[in-house]
Coordinates of C-alpha atoms in Angstrom, one line a residue:
Chain A
X19 CA -7.6 -15.3 5.4
X20 CA -7.7 -18.9 4.6
X21 CA -8.9 -20.7 1.5
X22 CA -11.9 -22.1 3.4
X23 CA -12.7 -18.6 4.7
X24 CA -12.7 -17.1 1.2
X25 CA -14.7 -20.0 -0.2
X26 CA -17.4 -19.6 2.5
X27 CA -17.6 -15.9 1.9
X28 CA -17.9 -16.3 -1.8
X29 CA -20.6 -19.0 -1.5
X30 CA -22.4 -16.7 0.9
X31 CA -22.3 -13.7 -1.5
X32 CA -23.9 -15.9 -4.2
X33 CA -26.6 -17.1 -1.7
X34 CA -27.5 -13.6 -0.5
X35 CA -27.6 -12.3 -4.1
X36 CA -30.6 -14.6 -4.7
X37 CA -32.2 -14.2 -1.2
X38 CA -35.5 -13.0 -2.5
X39 CA -38.6 -13.4 -0.3
X40 CA -36.6 -15.2 2.4
X41 CA -36.1 -11.7 3.9
X42 CA -39.7 -11.9 5.0
X43 CA -39.4 -15.1 7.1
X44 CA -40.9 -15.1 10.6
X45 CA -38.9 -16.1 13.7
X46 CA -41.2 -19.1 14.7
X47 CA -40.7 -22.2 12.6
X48 CA -43.5 -22.2 9.9
X49 CA -43.9 -26.0 10.0
X50 CA -43.7 -26.1 13.8
X51 CA -41.2 -28.9 14.4
X52 CA -37.7 -29.4 15.5
X53 CA -34.9 -31.9 14.7
X54 CA -32.2 -33.0 17.0
X55 CA -29.4 -34.7 15.1
X56 CA -25.6 -35.2 14.9
X57 CA -23.1 -32.6 13.7
X58 CA -21.7 -35.3 11.3
X59 CA -20.6 -33.6 8.0
X60 CA -22.4 -36.2 5.9
X61 CA -25.8 -35.2 7.2
X62 CA -27.7 -32.3 5.7
X63 CA -31.0 -32.2 7.6
X64 CA -32.5 -29.5 5.4
X65 CA -31.9 -31.7 2.3
X66 CA -32.6 -35.1 3.8
X67 CA -35.8 -34.0 5.5
X68 CA -37.0 -31.5 2.9
X69 CA -36.7 -28.2 4.9
X70 CA -36.9 -24.8 3.3
X71 CA -35.5 -21.8 5.2
X72 CA -38.0 -20.9 8.0
X73 CA -39.5 -24.4 8.3
X74 CA -38.0 -26.0 11.4
X75 CA -35.5 -25.7 14.2
X76 CA -32.3 -27.8 13.8
X77 CA -30.2 -28.7 16.9
X78 CA -27.0 -30.5 16.3
X79 CA -24.2 -31.8 18.6
X80 CA -21.6 -34.6 18.5
X81 CA -23.7 -37.8 18.5
X82 CA -27.2 -36.2 18.7
X83 CA -27.0 -36.6 22.5
X84 CA -29.7 -35.5 24.9
X85 CA -27.3 -33.1 26.6
X86 CA -28.6 -30.4 28.9
X87 CA -28.0 -27.9 26.1
X88 CA -30.0 -29.9 23.6
X89 CA -32.9 -30.3 26.0
X90 CA -32.7 -26.5 26.8
X91 CA -32.9 -25.8 23.0
X92 CA -35.8 -28.2 22.5
X93 CA -37.7 -26.5 25.4
X94 CA -37.1 -23.1 24.0
X95 CA -38.2 -24.4 20.6
X96 CA -41.5 -25.5 22.1
X97 CA -42.1 -22.9 24.8
X98 CA -41.0 -19.8 23.1
X99 CA -41.3 -20.6 19.4
X100 CA -44.2 -23.1 19.2
X101 CA -42.8 -26.3 17.8
X102 CA -45.2 -29.2 18.3
X103 CA -43.3 -32.3 17.1
X104 CA -39.7 -33.3 17.6
X105 CA -37.5 -35.7 15.6
X106 CA -34.4 -37.3 17.1
X107 CA -32.2 -38.6 14.3
X108 CA -29.1 -40.7 14.9
X109 CA -27.2 -42.2 12.0
X110 CA -25.2 -45.2 11.0
X111 CA -21.3 -45.0 11.3
X112 CA -21.4 -42.2 13.9
X113 CA -18.0 -41.2 15.1
X114 CA -19.4 -41.2 18.7
X115 CA -20.1 -44.9 18.3
X116 CA -16.9 -45.7 16.4
X117 CA -14.7 -44.1 19.0
X118 CA -14.9 -45.9 22.3
X119 CA -15.9 -43.6 25.2
X120 CA -12.5 -44.1 26.8
X121 CA -10.8 -42.7 23.8
X122 CA -13.0 -39.6 23.7
X123 CA -12.8 -39.1 27.5
X124 CA -9.0 -39.3 27.4
X125 CA -8.7 -36.8 24.6
X126 CA -11.2 -34.4 26.2
X127 CA -9.6 -34.7 29.6
X128 CA -5.9 -34.3 28.8
X129 CA -4.5 -34.2 25.4
X130 CA -4.2 -31.1 23.2
X131 CA -3.2 -33.2 20.2
X132 CA -5.3 -34.8 17.5
X133 CA -5.8 -38.5 17.5
X134 CA -6.7 -40.4 14.3
X135 CA -7.7 -44.0 14.5
X136 CA -6.5 -46.8 12.3
X137 CA -8.5 -47.2 9.1
X138 CA -10.9 -50.1 9.3
X139 CA -11.5 -51.5 5.8
X140 CA -14.1 -49.7 3.9
X141 CA -14.9 -47.1 6.5
X142 CA -13.1 -44.2 5.0
X143 CA -12.1 -43.0 8.5
X144 CA -8.5 -43.0 7.5
X145 CA -9.0 -40.1 5.1
X146 CA -8.6 -37.9 8.2
X147 CA -5.4 -36.0 8.7
X148 CA -2.7 -36.8 11.2
X149 CA -0.9 -39.9 12.2
X150 CA -2.8 -43.0 13.3
X151 CA -3.1 -43.4 17.0
X152 CA -3.1 -47.1 16.7
X153 CA -6.6 -47.8 17.9
X154 CA -9.1 -50.0 16.2
X155 CA -12.8 -49.5 16.3
X156 CA -15.8 -51.7 16.3
X157 CA -18.6 -51.6 13.8
X158 CA -22.0 -51.1 15.3
X159 CA -25.1 -52.8 14.1
X160 CA -28.3 -51.0 13.2
X161 CA -29.8 -52.6 16.4
X162 CA -27.2 -50.7 18.5
X163 CA -28.0 -47.4 16.8
X164 CA -31.7 -47.9 17.2
X165 CA -31.2 -48.6 20.9
X166 CA -29.1 -45.4 21.2
X167 CA -31.8 -43.3 19.7
X168 CA -34.4 -45.0 21.9
X169 CA -32.3 -44.1 24.9
X170 CA -32.0 -40.5 23.8
X171 CA -35.7 -40.2 23.2
X172 CA -36.4 -41.7 26.6
X173 CA -34.1 -39.3 28.3
X174 CA -35.8 -36.3 26.6
X175 CA -39.2 -37.6 27.5
X176 CA -38.3 -38.1 31.2
X177 CA -37.1 -34.5 31.6
X178 CA -39.8 -33.0 33.9
X179 CA -40.1 -29.8 31.8
X180 CA -40.7 -31.6 28.5
X181 CA -44.3 -31.4 27.5
X182 CA -46.1 -34.6 28.2
X183 CA -47.8 -35.2 24.9
X184 CA -45.4 -33.8 22.3
X185 CA -44.6 -36.6 19.8
X186 CA -40.9 -37.5 19.7
X187 CA -40.0 -39.5 16.6
X188 CA -36.9 -41.7 16.9
X189 CA -35.1 -42.3 13.6
X190 CA -31.8 -43.5 12.1
X191 CA -30.3 -41.9 9.0
X192 CA -28.4 -44.4 6.9
X193 CA -25.2 -42.6 5.5
X194 CA -25.0 -45.2 2.7
X195 CA -28.4 -44.6 1.3
X196 CA -29.6 -41.2 2.6
X197 CA -32.7 -42.9 3.9
X198 CA -34.4 -42.2 7.3
X199 CA -35.3 -45.4 9.0
X200 CA -38.2 -45.1 11.4
X201 CA -37.5 -46.7 14.8
X202 CA -41.0 -47.4 16.1
X203 CA -39.6 -48.7 19.4
X204 CA -37.9 -45.3 19.9
X205 CA -40.8 -43.1 19.0
X206 CA -42.6 -41.9 22.0
X207 CA -45.9 -40.0 22.0
X208 CA -46.5 -39.4 25.7
X209 CA -45.6 -40.4 29.2
X210 CA -49.1 -41.7 29.8
Chain B
X24 CA -48.7 -40.3 11.9
X25 CA -48.9 -36.6 11.5
X26 CA -48.8 -34.5 8.3
X27 CA -45.3 -33.2 9.2
X28 CA -44.1 -36.8 9.7
X29 CA -45.5 -37.9 6.3
X30 CA -44.0 -34.9 4.6
X31 CA -40.6 -35.5 6.1
X32 CA -40.6 -39.1 5.1
X33 CA -41.8 -38.3 1.5
X34 CA -39.1 -35.7 1.1
X35 CA -36.5 -38.1 2.4
X36 CA -37.6 -40.8 0.0
X37 CA -37.0 -38.3 -2.9
X38 CA -33.6 -37.4 -1.5
X39 CA -32.4 -40.9 -1.0
X40 CA -33.6 -41.9 -4.5
X41 CA -31.0 -39.4 -5.9
X42 CA -28.3 -40.2 -3.3
X43 CA -25.6 -41.2 -5.9
X44 CA -22.0 -40.9 -4.9
X45 CA -22.8 -39.5 -1.5
X46 CA -22.8 -43.1 -0.3
X47 CA -19.0 -42.9 -0.5
X48 CA -18.5 -40.0 1.8
X49 CA -15.9 -40.3 4.5
X50 CA -16.5 -39.7 8.2
X51 CA -14.0 -36.8 8.6
X52 CA -15.1 -33.5 7.1
X53 CA -13.5 -33.1 3.7
X54 CA -13.0 -29.4 4.0
X55 CA -11.8 -29.6 7.6
X56 CA -13.9 -27.0 9.3
X57 CA -16.7 -26.7 11.7
X58 CA -19.5 -24.2 12.1
X59 CA -21.3 -23.4 15.5
X60 CA -24.5 -21.6 14.8
X61 CA -28.1 -21.1 16.1
X62 CA -31.0 -23.6 15.7
X63 CA -33.0 -20.7 14.2
X64 CA -35.3 -22.1 11.4
X65 CA -34.4 -19.3 9.0
X66 CA -30.7 -20.3 9.0
X67 CA -29.6 -23.0 6.6
X68 CA -25.8 -23.2 7.1
X69 CA -25.3 -25.6 4.2
X70 CA -26.9 -23.2 1.8
X71 CA -25.6 -19.9 3.2
X72 CA -22.1 -21.2 3.5
X73 CA -22.0 -23.4 0.5
X74 CA -21.6 -26.8 2.1
X75 CA -22.0 -30.1 0.2
X76 CA -22.7 -33.2 2.2
X77 CA -19.4 -34.4 3.7
X78 CA -17.8 -30.9 3.9
X79 CA -18.0 -29.7 7.4
X80 CA -19.4 -30.3 10.9
X81 CA -22.4 -28.2 11.9
X82 CA -23.2 -27.7 15.6
X83 CA -26.4 -25.8 16.5
X84 CA -28.2 -24.8 19.7
X85 CA -30.5 -22.1 20.8
X86 CA -28.5 -18.9 20.5
X87 CA -25.2 -20.4 19.2
X88 CA -24.0 -20.4 22.8
X89 CA -20.6 -21.7 23.9
X90 CA -22.3 -24.4 26.1
X91 CA -20.2 -27.3 27.5
X92 CA -21.9 -29.4 24.9
X93 CA -21.0 -27.1 22.0
X94 CA -17.4 -27.0 23.2
X95 CA -17.4 -30.8 23.6
X96 CA -18.6 -31.1 20.1
X97 CA -15.9 -28.7 18.8
X98 CA -13.2 -30.6 20.6
X99 CA -14.3 -33.9 19.1
X100 CA -14.5 -32.2 15.7
X101 CA -10.9 -31.1 16.0
X102 CA -9.3 -34.0 18.0
X103 CA -11.0 -37.0 16.5
X104 CA -12.1 -35.7 13.1
X105 CA -9.4 -33.2 12.1
X106 CA -11.2 -29.9 11.6
X107 CA -8.7 -27.0 11.5
X108 CA -10.9 -23.8 11.4
X109 CA -14.0 -23.0 13.3
X110 CA -16.8 -20.5 12.4
X111 CA -19.0 -19.1 15.1
X112 CA -22.1 -17.6 13.5
X113 CA -24.7 -15.6 15.4
X114 CA -27.6 -13.9 13.6
X115 CA -29.8 -10.8 13.7
X116 CA -33.2 -11.0 15.3
X117 CA -32.2 -14.1 17.4
X118 CA -35.0 -15.3 19.7
X119 CA -32.4 -15.7 22.5
X120 CA -31.8 -11.9 22.2
X121 CA -35.4 -11.0 21.7
X122 CA -36.6 -12.9 24.8
X123 CA -35.1 -11.4 28.0
X124 CA -33.2 -13.9 30.1
X125 CA -35.8 -13.7 32.9
X126 CA -38.6 -14.9 30.5
X127 CA -36.5 -17.8 29.3
X128 CA -35.4 -18.7 32.8
X129 CA -38.9 -18.6 34.2
X130 CA -40.2 -20.8 31.4
X131 CA -37.4 -23.3 31.7
X132 CA -37.6 -23.4 35.5
X133 CA -41.3 -23.8 36.1
X134 CA -43.9 -23.6 33.4
X135 CA -45.1 -26.4 31.2
X136 CA -47.0 -24.0 29.0
X137 CA -46.0 -22.1 25.9
X138 CA -45.5 -18.4 26.0
X139 CA -45.8 -16.3 22.9
X140 CA -44.7 -12.7 23.1
X141 CA -46.5 -9.6 21.7
X142 CA -45.7 -8.8 18.1
X143 CA -43.4 -5.8 17.8
X144 CA -44.1 -4.0 14.5
X145 CA -42.4 -5.5 11.5
X146 CA -40.7 -8.4 13.4
X147 CA -43.0 -11.1 12.3
X148 CA -42.8 -12.8 15.7
X149 CA -46.6 -12.7 16.0
X150 CA -46.9 -15.3 13.3
X151 CA -46.2 -17.9 16.0
X152 CA -48.9 -20.0 17.4
X153 CA -50.7 -19.6 20.7
X154 CA -52.0 -16.6 22.7
X155 CA -49.8 -13.7 23.4
X156 CA -48.3 -13.7 26.9
X157 CA -48.3 -9.9 27.1
X158 CA -44.5 -9.3 27.0
X159 CA -42.7 -6.9 24.9
X160 CA -39.2 -7.3 23.6
X161 CA -36.4 -5.0 22.7
X162 CA -34.7 -4.8 19.4
X163 CA -31.0 -5.4 19.5
X164 CA -28.5 -3.5 17.4
X165 CA -25.9 -5.1 15.2
X166 CA -23.4 -3.9 17.8
X167 CA -25.0 -6.0 20.5
X168 CA -25.0 -9.1 18.3
X169 CA -21.4 -8.5 17.3
X170 CA -20.5 -8.2 21.0
X171 CA -22.3 -11.5 21.7
X172 CA -20.4 -13.4 19.1
X173 CA -17.2 -11.9 20.4
X174 CA -18.0 -13.2 23.9
X175 CA -18.8 -16.7 22.6
X176 CA -15.5 -16.8 20.6
X177 CA -13.6 -15.6 23.7
X178 CA -15.2 -18.3 25.9
X179 CA -14.3 -21.0 23.4
X180 CA -10.8 -19.7 23.1
X181 CA -10.3 -19.6 26.8
X182 CA -11.3 -23.3 27.3
X183 CA -8.0 -25.0 28.3
X184 CA -8.6 -27.9 25.9
X185 CA -9.2 -25.7 22.8
X186 CA -6.1 -25.8 20.5
X187 CA -4.2 -22.6 20.9
X188 CA -3.8 -21.7 17.3
X189 CA -7.0 -22.8 15.6
X190 CA -8.6 -19.8 13.8
X191 CA -12.1 -19.0 15.2
X192 CA -14.0 -16.7 12.9
X193 CA -16.8 -14.6 14.5
X194 CA -19.6 -13.7 12.2
X195 CA -23.2 -12.4 12.1
X196 CA -25.8 -13.7 9.6
X197 CA -28.3 -11.1 8.6
X198 CA -31.7 -12.8 8.3
X199 CA -33.0 -9.9 6.1
X200 CA -30.3 -10.3 3.4
X201 CA -28.8 -13.8 3.9
X202 CA -25.4 -12.2 4.2
X203 CA -22.6 -13.2 6.5
X204 CA -21.0 -10.2 8.1
X205 CA -17.5 -10.6 9.3
X206 CA -16.9 -9.4 12.8
X207 CA -13.1 -8.8 12.9
X208 CA -13.1 -7.9 16.5
X209 CA -14.6 -11.3 17.3
X210 CA -12.3 -13.3 15.2
X211 CA -9.5 -14.8 17.2
X212 CA -6.5 -16.6 15.8
X213 CA -4.6 -17.6 18.9
X214 CA -4.1 -17.0 22.5
X215 CA -0.7 -15.7 21.9

């Protein structure tokens, strides 16, 4: 087995040795909320939002998109397991924003190889493995990210099965400060 | 704003006040792996697998299913951001196994209400909010869960865009002990 595999299993053995009363946790989230956020490695929703085990559902995909699967998960969270507030949390410097759609689509449609973009100064993207693919990326402003989270919240809200009055808070996580920035124009309380 | 909202923002303020060198983290996962697991509130992948911020991608949906969105996220993780090993982690007492498919499908297809199942002895499901909907559920054995994770690993492996030789480890997280249980029959190293 690999080094990563051995490290994960060793860390898990230490965690389970101190498991304590967590063995008594109930299935429904104790604090009755759910978070939809990005898979980005820099984000730890439990730490940045103060979650203990058992508190809240966490749904993650590339870009914190309102995919059918994310909406399915949110509906299950609400309908079967009783969450009553949802947070949609995008973040600054998201790969899904840094890589243009055509790069992603091309890779997902055809190539089996890895592409790594050129390193823009100060972004740290170039620490990734592999040869550069010779593409440059654009930096996105907070305004763009705020608009993206507003669009995702709107798409969730417009799903006909989404409960009409559940609050959906739109936020952006700043990877440089760890701070959640409220996006009031994205937050949506009800269709009415 | 709600109590939960205020709590999340207060926890986040404390987190960002101690952010330190995390502001320097790079976009690509430092330890070059990704985890696909369930949104279940009892699971904290960073804690149970020993992840620091910046280490690994974490993808989560209801049931740790191999949805198109999950596979899209894994492909982006590999192709754009350089992960080289994937963990697929199901868990005991998963809501997606406890609720029969027909209950879930019915709720997702038509109802805007919440359904809460009867409480089977010792499961703790009944701590959820709302009135019981009068349904009972079946307990699943570890064997069933292991088979489910093997099926998900197989589905990911069979996707034509998934790299042929990336190791995919299949595991089950035991919510009663916090332990990751390796499922060797689910783990899949290559198509060949």
